[in-house]
XYZ file of C-alpha atoms in Angstrom:
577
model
C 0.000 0.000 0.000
C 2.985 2.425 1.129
C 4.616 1.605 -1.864
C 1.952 2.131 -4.045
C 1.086 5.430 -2.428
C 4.757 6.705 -3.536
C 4.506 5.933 -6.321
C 1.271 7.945 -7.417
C 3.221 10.605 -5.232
C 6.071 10.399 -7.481
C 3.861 10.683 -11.009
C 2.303 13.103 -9.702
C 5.698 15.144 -8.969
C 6.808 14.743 -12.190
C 3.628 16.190 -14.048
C 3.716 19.342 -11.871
C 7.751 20.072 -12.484
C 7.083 20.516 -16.197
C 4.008 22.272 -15.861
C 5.814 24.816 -13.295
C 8.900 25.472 -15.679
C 6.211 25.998 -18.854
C 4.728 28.405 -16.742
C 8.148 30.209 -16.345
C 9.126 29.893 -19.416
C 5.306 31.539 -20.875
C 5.657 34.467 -18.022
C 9.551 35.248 -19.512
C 7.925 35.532 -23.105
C 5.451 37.313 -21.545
C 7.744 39.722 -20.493
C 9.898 39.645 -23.352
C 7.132 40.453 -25.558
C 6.017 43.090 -23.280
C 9.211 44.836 -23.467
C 9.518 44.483 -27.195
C 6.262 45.728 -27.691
C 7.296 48.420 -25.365
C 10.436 49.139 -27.237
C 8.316 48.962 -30.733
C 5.631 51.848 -29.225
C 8.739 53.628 -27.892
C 10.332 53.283 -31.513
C 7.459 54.389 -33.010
C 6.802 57.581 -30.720
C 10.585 58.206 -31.503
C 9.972 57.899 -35.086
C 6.827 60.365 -34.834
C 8.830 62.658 -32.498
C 11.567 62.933 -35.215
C 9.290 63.298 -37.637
C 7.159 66.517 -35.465
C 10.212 68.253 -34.989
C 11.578 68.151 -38.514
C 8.717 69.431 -40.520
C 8.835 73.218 -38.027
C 10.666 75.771 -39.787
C 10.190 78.523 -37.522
C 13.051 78.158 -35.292
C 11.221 79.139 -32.075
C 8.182 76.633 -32.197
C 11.260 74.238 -33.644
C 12.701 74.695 -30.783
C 9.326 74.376 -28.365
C 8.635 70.825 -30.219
C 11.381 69.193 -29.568
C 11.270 70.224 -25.586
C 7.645 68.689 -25.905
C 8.737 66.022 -27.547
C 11.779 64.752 -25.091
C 8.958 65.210 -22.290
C 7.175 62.902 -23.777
C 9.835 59.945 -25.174
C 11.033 59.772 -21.404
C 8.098 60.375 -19.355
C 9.888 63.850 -17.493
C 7.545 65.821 -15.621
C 9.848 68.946 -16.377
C 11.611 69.525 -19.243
C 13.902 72.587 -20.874
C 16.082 72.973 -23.841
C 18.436 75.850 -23.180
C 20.505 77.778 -26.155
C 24.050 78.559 -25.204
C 25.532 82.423 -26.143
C 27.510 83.508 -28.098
C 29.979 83.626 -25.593
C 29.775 79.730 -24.855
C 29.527 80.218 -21.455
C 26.099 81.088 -20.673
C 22.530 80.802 -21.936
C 20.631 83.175 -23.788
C 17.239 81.416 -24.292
C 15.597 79.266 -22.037
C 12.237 76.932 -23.407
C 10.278 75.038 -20.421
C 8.041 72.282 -20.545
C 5.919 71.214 -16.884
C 6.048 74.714 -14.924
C 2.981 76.883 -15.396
C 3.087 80.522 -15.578
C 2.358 81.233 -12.379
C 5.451 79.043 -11.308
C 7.775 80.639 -13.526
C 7.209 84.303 -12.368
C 7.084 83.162 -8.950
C 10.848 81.841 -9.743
C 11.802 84.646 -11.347
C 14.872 85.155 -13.786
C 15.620 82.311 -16.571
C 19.057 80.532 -15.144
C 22.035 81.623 -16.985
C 23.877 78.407 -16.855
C 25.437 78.155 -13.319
C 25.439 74.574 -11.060
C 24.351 71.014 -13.235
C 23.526 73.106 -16.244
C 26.745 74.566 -17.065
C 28.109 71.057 -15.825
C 26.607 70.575 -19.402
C 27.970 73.308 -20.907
C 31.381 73.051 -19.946
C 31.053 68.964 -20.948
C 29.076 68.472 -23.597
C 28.216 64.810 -22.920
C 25.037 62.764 -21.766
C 24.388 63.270 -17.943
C 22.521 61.124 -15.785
C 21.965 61.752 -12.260
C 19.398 59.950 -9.694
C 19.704 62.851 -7.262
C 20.842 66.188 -8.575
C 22.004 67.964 -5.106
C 24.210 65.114 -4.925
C 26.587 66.839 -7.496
C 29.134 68.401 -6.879
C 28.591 70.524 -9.326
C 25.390 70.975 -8.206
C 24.244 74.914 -6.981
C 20.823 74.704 -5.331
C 18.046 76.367 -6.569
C 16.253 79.617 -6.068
C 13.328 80.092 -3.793
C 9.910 79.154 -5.014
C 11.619 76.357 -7.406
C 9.717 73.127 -7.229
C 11.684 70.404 -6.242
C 14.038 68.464 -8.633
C 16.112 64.970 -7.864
C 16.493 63.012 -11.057
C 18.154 64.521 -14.064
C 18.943 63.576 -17.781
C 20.881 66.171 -19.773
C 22.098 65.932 -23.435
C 23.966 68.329 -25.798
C 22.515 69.506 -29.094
C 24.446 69.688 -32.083
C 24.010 71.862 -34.640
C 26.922 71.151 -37.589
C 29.656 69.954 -34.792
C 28.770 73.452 -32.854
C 27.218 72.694 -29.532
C 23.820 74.182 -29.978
C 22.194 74.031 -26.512
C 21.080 71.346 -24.125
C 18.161 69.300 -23.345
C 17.455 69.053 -19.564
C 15.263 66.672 -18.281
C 13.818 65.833 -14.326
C 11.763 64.018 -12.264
C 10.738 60.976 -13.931
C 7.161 60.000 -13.278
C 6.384 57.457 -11.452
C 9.446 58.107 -9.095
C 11.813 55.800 -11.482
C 15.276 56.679 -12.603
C 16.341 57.361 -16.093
C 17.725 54.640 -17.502
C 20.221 53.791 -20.578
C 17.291 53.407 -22.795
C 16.157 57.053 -22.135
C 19.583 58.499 -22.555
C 20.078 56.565 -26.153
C 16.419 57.536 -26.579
C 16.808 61.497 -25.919
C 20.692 61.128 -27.551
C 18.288 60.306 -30.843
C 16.534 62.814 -30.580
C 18.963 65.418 -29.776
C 20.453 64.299 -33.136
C 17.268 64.786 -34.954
C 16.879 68.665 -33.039
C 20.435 69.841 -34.559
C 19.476 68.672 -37.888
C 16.472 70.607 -37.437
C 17.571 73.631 -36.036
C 19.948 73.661 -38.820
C 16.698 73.659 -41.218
C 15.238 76.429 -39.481
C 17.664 78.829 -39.367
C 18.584 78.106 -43.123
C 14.950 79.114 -44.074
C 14.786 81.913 -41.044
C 18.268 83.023 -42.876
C 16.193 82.628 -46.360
C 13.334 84.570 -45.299
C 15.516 87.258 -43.730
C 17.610 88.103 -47.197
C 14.486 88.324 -49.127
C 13.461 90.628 -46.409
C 16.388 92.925 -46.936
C 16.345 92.810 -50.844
C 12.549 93.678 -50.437
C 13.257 96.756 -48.469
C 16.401 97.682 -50.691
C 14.324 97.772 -53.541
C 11.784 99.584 -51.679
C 14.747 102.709 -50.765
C 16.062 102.341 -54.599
C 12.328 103.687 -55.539
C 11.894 106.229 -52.838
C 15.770 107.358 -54.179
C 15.166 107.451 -57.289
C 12.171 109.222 -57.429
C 13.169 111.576 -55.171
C 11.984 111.526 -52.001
C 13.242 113.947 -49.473
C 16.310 113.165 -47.319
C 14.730 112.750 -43.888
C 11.890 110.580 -45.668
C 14.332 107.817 -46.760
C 15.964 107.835 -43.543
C 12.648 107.419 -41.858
C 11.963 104.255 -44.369
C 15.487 102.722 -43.827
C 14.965 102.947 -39.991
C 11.677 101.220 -39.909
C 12.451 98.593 -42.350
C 15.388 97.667 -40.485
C 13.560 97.976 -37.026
C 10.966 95.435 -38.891
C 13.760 92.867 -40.287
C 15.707 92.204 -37.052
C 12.953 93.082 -34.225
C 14.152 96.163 -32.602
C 12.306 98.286 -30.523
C 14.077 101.407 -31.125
C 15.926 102.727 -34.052
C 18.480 105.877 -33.724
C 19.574 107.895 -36.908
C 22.599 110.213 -35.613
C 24.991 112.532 -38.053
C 27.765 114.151 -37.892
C 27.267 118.205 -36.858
C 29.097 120.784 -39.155
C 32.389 122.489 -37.528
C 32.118 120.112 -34.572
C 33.800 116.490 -33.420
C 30.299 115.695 -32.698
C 27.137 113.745 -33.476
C 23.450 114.593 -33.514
C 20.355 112.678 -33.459
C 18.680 113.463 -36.184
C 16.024 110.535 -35.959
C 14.589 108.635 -33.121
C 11.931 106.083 -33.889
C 9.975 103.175 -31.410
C 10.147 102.751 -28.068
C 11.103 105.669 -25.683
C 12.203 107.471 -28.093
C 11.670 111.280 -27.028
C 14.941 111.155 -25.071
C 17.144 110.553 -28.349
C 15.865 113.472 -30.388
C 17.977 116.227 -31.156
C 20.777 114.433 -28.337
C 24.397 115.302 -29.158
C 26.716 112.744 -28.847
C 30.615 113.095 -28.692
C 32.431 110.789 -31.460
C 35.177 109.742 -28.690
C 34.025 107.142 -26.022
C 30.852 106.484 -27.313
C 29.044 103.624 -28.881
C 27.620 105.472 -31.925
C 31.153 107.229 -31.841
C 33.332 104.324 -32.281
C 30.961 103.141 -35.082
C 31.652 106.655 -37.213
C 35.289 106.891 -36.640
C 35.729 102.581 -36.907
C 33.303 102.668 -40.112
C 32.128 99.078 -38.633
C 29.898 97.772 -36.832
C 29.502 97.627 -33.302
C 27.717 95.236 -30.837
C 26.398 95.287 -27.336
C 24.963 92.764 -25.235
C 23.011 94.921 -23.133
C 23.207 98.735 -23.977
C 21.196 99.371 -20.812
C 24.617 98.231 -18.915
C 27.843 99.561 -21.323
C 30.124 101.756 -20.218
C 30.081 103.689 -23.647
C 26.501 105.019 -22.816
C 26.594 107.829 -21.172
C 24.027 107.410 -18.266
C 22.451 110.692 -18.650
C 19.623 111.179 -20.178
C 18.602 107.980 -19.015
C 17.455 106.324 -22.286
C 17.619 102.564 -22.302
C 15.464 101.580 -19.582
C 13.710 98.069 -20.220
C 16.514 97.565 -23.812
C 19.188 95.414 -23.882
C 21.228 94.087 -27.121
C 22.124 96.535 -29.743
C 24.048 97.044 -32.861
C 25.147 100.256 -34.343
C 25.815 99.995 -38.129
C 27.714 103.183 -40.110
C 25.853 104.489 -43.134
C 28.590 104.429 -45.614
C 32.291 102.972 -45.490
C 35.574 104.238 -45.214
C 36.418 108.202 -45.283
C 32.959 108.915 -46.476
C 30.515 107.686 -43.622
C 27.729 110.233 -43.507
C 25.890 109.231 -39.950
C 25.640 106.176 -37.954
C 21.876 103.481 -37.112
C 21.569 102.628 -33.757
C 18.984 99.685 -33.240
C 18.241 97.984 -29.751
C 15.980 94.941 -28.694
C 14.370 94.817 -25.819
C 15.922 93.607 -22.656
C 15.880 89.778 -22.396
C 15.580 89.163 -26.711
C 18.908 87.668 -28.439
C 21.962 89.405 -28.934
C 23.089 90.611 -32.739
C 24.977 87.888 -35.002
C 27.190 88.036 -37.491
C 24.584 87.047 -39.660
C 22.425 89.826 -38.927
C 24.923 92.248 -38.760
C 26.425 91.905 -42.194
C 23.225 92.249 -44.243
C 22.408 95.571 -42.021
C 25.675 96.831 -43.313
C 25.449 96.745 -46.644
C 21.446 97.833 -45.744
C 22.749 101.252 -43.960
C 25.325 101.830 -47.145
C 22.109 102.747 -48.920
C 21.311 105.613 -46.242
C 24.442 107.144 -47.363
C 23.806 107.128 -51.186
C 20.311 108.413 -49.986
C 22.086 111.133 -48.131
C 24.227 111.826 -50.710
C 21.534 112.086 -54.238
C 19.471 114.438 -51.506
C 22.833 117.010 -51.177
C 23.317 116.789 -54.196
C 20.335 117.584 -55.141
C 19.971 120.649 -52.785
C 23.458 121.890 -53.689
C 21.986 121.613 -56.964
C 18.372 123.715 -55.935
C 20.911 126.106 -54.347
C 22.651 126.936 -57.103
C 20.272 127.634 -59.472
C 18.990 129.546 -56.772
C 21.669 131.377 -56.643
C 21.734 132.246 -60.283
C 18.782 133.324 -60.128
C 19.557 135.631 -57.857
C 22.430 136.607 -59.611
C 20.265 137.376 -62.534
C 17.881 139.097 -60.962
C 20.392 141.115 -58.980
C 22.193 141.665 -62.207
C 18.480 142.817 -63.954
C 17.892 145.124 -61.460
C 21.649 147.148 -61.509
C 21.692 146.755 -65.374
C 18.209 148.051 -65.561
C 16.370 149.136 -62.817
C 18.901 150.955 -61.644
C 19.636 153.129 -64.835
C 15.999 153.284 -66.164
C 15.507 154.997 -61.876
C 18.933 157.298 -62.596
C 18.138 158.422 -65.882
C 14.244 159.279 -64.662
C 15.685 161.260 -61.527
C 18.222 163.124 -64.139
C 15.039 164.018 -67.028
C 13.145 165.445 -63.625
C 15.774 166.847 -62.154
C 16.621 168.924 -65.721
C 12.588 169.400 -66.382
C 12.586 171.023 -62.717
C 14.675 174.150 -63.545
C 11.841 174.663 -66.409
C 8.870 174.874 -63.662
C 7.777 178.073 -62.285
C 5.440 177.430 -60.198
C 6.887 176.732 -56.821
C 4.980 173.852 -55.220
C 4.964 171.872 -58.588
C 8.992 172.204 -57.995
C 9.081 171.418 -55.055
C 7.194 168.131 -55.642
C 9.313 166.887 -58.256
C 12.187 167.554 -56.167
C 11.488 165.292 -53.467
C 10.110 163.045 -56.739
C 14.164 162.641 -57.349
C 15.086 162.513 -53.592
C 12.686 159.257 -53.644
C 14.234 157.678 -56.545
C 17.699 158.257 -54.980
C 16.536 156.648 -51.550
C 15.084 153.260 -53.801
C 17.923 153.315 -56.042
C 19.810 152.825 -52.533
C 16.820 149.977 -50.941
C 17.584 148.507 -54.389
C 21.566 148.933 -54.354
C 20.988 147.355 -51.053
C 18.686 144.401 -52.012
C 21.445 143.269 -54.553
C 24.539 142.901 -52.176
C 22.192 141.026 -50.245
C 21.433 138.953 -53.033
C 25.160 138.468 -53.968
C 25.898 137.712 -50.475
C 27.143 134.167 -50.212
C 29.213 134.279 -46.867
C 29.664 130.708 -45.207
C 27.559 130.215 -42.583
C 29.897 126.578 -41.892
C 30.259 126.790 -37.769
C 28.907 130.013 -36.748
C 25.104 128.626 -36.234
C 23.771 127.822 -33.406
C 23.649 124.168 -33.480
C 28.218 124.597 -33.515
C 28.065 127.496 -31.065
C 26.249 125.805 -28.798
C 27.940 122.741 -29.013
C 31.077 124.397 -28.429
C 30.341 126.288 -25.576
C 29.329 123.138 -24.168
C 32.352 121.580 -24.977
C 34.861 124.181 -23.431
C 32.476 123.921 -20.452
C 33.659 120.727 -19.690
C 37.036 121.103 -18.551
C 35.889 123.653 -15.702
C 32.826 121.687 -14.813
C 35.121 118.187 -14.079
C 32.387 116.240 -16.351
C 30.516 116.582 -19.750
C 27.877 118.347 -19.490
C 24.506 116.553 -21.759
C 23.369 118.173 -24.559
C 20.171 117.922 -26.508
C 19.118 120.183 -28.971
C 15.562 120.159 -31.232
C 14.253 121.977 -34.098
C 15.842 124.394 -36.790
C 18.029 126.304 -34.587
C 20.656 127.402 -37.488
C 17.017 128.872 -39.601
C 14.792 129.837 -37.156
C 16.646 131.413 -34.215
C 17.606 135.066 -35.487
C 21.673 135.937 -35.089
C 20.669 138.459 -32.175
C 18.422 136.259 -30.105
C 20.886 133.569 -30.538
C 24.105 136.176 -29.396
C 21.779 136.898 -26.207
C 21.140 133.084 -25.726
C 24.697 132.133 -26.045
C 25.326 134.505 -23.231
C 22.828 133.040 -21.355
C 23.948 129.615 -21.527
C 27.230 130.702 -20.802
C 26.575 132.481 -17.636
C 24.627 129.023 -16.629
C 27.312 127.062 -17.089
C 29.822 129.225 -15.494
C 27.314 129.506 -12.475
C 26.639 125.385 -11.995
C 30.677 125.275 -11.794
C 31.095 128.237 -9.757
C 28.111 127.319 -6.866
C 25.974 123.816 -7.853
C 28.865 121.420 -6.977
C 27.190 118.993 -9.198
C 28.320 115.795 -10.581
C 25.840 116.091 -13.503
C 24.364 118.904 -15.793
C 22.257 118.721 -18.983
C 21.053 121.361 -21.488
C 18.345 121.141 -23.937
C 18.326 124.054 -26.474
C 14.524 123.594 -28.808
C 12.512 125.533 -30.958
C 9.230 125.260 -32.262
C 9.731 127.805 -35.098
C 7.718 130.325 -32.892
C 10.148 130.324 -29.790
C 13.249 129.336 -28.338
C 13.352 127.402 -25.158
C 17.296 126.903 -23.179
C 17.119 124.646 -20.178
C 19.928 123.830 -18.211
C 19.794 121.772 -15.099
C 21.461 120.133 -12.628
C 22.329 117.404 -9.130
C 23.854 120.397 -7.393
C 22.667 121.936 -3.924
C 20.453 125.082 -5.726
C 19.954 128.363 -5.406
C 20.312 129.535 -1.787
C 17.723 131.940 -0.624
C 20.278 134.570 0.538
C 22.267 134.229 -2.559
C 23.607 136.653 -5.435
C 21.804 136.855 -8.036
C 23.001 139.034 -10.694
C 23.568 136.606 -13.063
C 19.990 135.602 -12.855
C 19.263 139.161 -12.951
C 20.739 139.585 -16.445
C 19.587 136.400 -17.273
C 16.255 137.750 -16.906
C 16.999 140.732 -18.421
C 18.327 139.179 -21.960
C 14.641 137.372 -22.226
C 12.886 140.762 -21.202
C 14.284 142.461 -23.922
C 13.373 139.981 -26.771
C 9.786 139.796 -25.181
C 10.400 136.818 -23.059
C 10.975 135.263 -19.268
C 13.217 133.275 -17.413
C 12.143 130.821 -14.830
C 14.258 128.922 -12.083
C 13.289 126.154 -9.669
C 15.048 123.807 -6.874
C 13.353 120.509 -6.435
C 13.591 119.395 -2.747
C 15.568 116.392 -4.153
C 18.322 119.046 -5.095
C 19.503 120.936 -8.505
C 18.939 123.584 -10.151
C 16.478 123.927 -13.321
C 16.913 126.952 -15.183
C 14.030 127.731 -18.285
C 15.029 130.820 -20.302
C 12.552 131.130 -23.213
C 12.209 133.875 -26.088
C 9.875 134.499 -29.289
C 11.645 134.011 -32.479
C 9.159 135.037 -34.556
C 8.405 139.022 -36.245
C 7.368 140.871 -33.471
């Protein structure tokens, strides 16, 4: 019976080992299928990934996709793909995937590449970390920053340049990234540079045809002959268009001077530009003119060629200044400036604007020309007519006063003589008006740095050395046409006797004079950071002052902010009185 027993035992045994292993061996293809069709859907979403982020061609939402995309492929509640600057240090761009916008102005400021990420940009190779504080590289993060353990990070290529990186954290699920995801994201990073390299091909595309569009749209206002200050106006907004400033500045070179004026100010905050003189010497726009190249800034807002008064640049940052012509003959200089936070200038941008500005200066030119031209026949003309009048006018008058002056001796009757008598005295006194008219017509004495605009700029100037500082200097309007040469003798005394008082009693560290006119009057302020007029001071400077604008019909008006300065308002008529 026992024996029997054991043996059913036994049978029994050796049907359920089988059937165990089988059941092993079903749950390992189980699992093997399982992870193949894992890696198939993983292929596939690779596949479709590569495919999403090839066919963008805008660079920016190229650039979004494939942030989406490496979200996805990995399963990364957060992920970022940050473009490195120019400088290859830090980033200039930042894309996010996983933080809403509430979270990212609660962080604050875009990182610039300090800590784990410029781990990555200082080694451009595949980093995986299962706890990111664990680095040593590793520098915290700033307040309100949700929190962050496991990382993935891979460098994008773009034609063996290092592009950017991808950044990845906090796997869902609370797993690790693994191999797979690093070859996974590796591919894809592969598949970003290529197309990156597409977009800015047809971005660089698009951008040309841009500039040969507006070219051809100068070459027509040129040649059919706009004004000068029209096609400046057209080159600055075209070129504010094409590269996405916010403010374009149009400055040229002032007459008897070593300085440059603003003669055009277009976009945002522009008031402060207009009519600004700018020294060629230390100066952004300066180097520019006297380099005949152009010149770069990361952040204008922040360069020590920028003077800091006016202030001018507030919320601006990047900016180019390009020359308007090349070599001996640059006429003026194009200041554009992004707004704070936007992408520096390139090369590529920078070249294009170049040969862009060069048509300002053929613009410049055709228009002198063609007012040297208008002012030479205008001043034969006037020759003529100056020569009609003394070849004619003149001797038809004379010989008229000589027939009544020989017909008077013939008249007997006293009053009748006596009228045509003071007939010749009156053609004597026009022959005279008209004597005088003609040297005025003839008159062709250079005006070239005796207006206002050079007088002004010079007093300024030779201010300087007294004051310990430059002082600012804006000026507006048609000073050299409008001002009369006796209001603008009184005013240069005026602004003289300012500046001599601000280094005499302001002790200031800063001073700035704006000299406008409206065509109806003249307005000089000067101001300044000193410590004011004291209540028990002289004032017989301000006396005279006063007295200047009295006598041309105007005022003068002082005040002293309880912040401290001076502002001094001395403002005339200009026009017939």
């Amino acid at each position: 019976m026992e024996s029997s027993a054991e043996a059913r035992e036994a049978r029994e045994a050796r049907v359920r080992l089988p059937q165990l292993r089988l059941d092993e061996l079903l749950e390992e293809l189980q699992a093997r299928l399982d992870a193949a069709r894992g890696t198939r859907d993983r292929v596939h979403s690779l596949l479709e990934a590569v495919l999403s982020v090839g066919r963008e061609l805008d660079l920016e939402q190229a650039l979004y996709s494939i942030v989406q995309a490496a979200a996805v492929l990995v399963d990364a509640q957060y992920a970022a793909l940050g473009v490195i600057g120019p400088d290859g240090k830090r980033l200039s761009d930042f894309l996010t995937v996983g933080l809403t916008e509430e979270q990212i102005t609660r962080i604050g400021n875009y990182p610039e590449g300090h800590g784990i990420l410029g781990e990555l940009i200082r080694h451009p190779e595949p980093l995986r970390l299962v706890k990111i504080s664990e680095h040593s590289a590793s520098y915290g993060f700033p307040p309100n920053h949700p929190p962050m353990n496991t990382f993935l990070g891979v460098p994008i290529r773009v034609r063996d340049q290092i592009f950017g990186n991808l950044y990845l954290t906090e796997k869902r699920g609370g797993a690790h990234f693994d191999e797979d995801d690093e070859s996974v994201l590796s591919t894809l990073a592969v598949a970003a540079g290529v197309a990156i390299d597409n977009a800015r091909l047809y971005e660089e595309s698009r951008r040309r045809e841009r500039w040969l569009q507006a070219s051809a749209e100068i070459t027509h206002a040129i040649m059919s002959g706009s004004e000068r200050d029209g096609v400046l106006r057209l080159i600055a907004e075209r070129a504010m268009e094409i590269t996405g400033a916010a403010l374009a500045v149009v400055a040229v070179p002032m007459e008897g001077t070593s300085s440059l004026t603003v003669e055009l100010a277009l976009g945002e905050d522009a008031d402060p530009h207009r009519g600004l003189v700018l020294p060629v010497e230390k100066s952004l726009i300066g180097q520019a003119f006297s380099e005949a190249a152009t010149v770069t800034s990361p952040d204008v807002s922040q360069d020590e060629r920028i003077s800091a008064d006016p202030p001018r640049f507030t919320g601006l940052g990047p900016a180019v200044a390009a020359p308007i012509g090349s070599g001996d003959g640059v006429r003026g200089v194009v200041l554009l400036v992004r707004q704070a936070g936007q992408t520096v200038f390139f090369e590529r941008e920078t070249e294009p604007l170049k040969a862009f500005a060069a048509q300002a200066a053929v613009a410049m030119e055709l228009a002198e020309r063609r007012q040297a031209a208008e002012q030479m026949a205008l001043l034969e003309d006037r020759d003529r007519i100056a020569r009609d009048l003394h070849d004619l006018a003149i001797q038809r008058l004379f010989a008229t006063g000589m027939t009544l002056q020989s017909a008077g001796r013939f008249i007997e009757h006293p009053e009748a003589s006596e009228r045509v008598a003071r007939a010749v005295d009156d053609l004597d006194e026009t022959i005279k008006i008209i004597r005088s008219t003609i040297f005025g017509l003839r008159s062709r004495e250079s005006a070239a740095g005796t207006g206002l605009r050079a007088r002004a700029v010079r007093a300024v100037g030779e201010a300087a050395p007294v004051l310990g500082f430059a002082p600012g200097l804006r000026m507006e309007g048609l000073l050299d046409t409008q001002v009369p040469k006796e209001t603008a003798d009184h005013l240069m005394a005026v602004l003289s006797e300012a500046l001599t008082n601000v280094a005499r009693h302001a002790r200031a560290g800063r001073a700035e004079v704006v000299l406008a006119t409206d065509g109806r009057q003249v307005r000089l302020e000067v101001s300044d950071n000193g410590v004011g007029i004291p209540a028990e001071g002289r004032r017989s400077g301000l006396a005279n002052m006063a007295e200047r604008a009295r006598q041309l019909g105007g005022e003068l008006e002082w005040t002293c902010p309880e912040t401290g300065g001076t502002t001094l308002v001395w403002r005339v008529p200009v026009s017939e009185r």
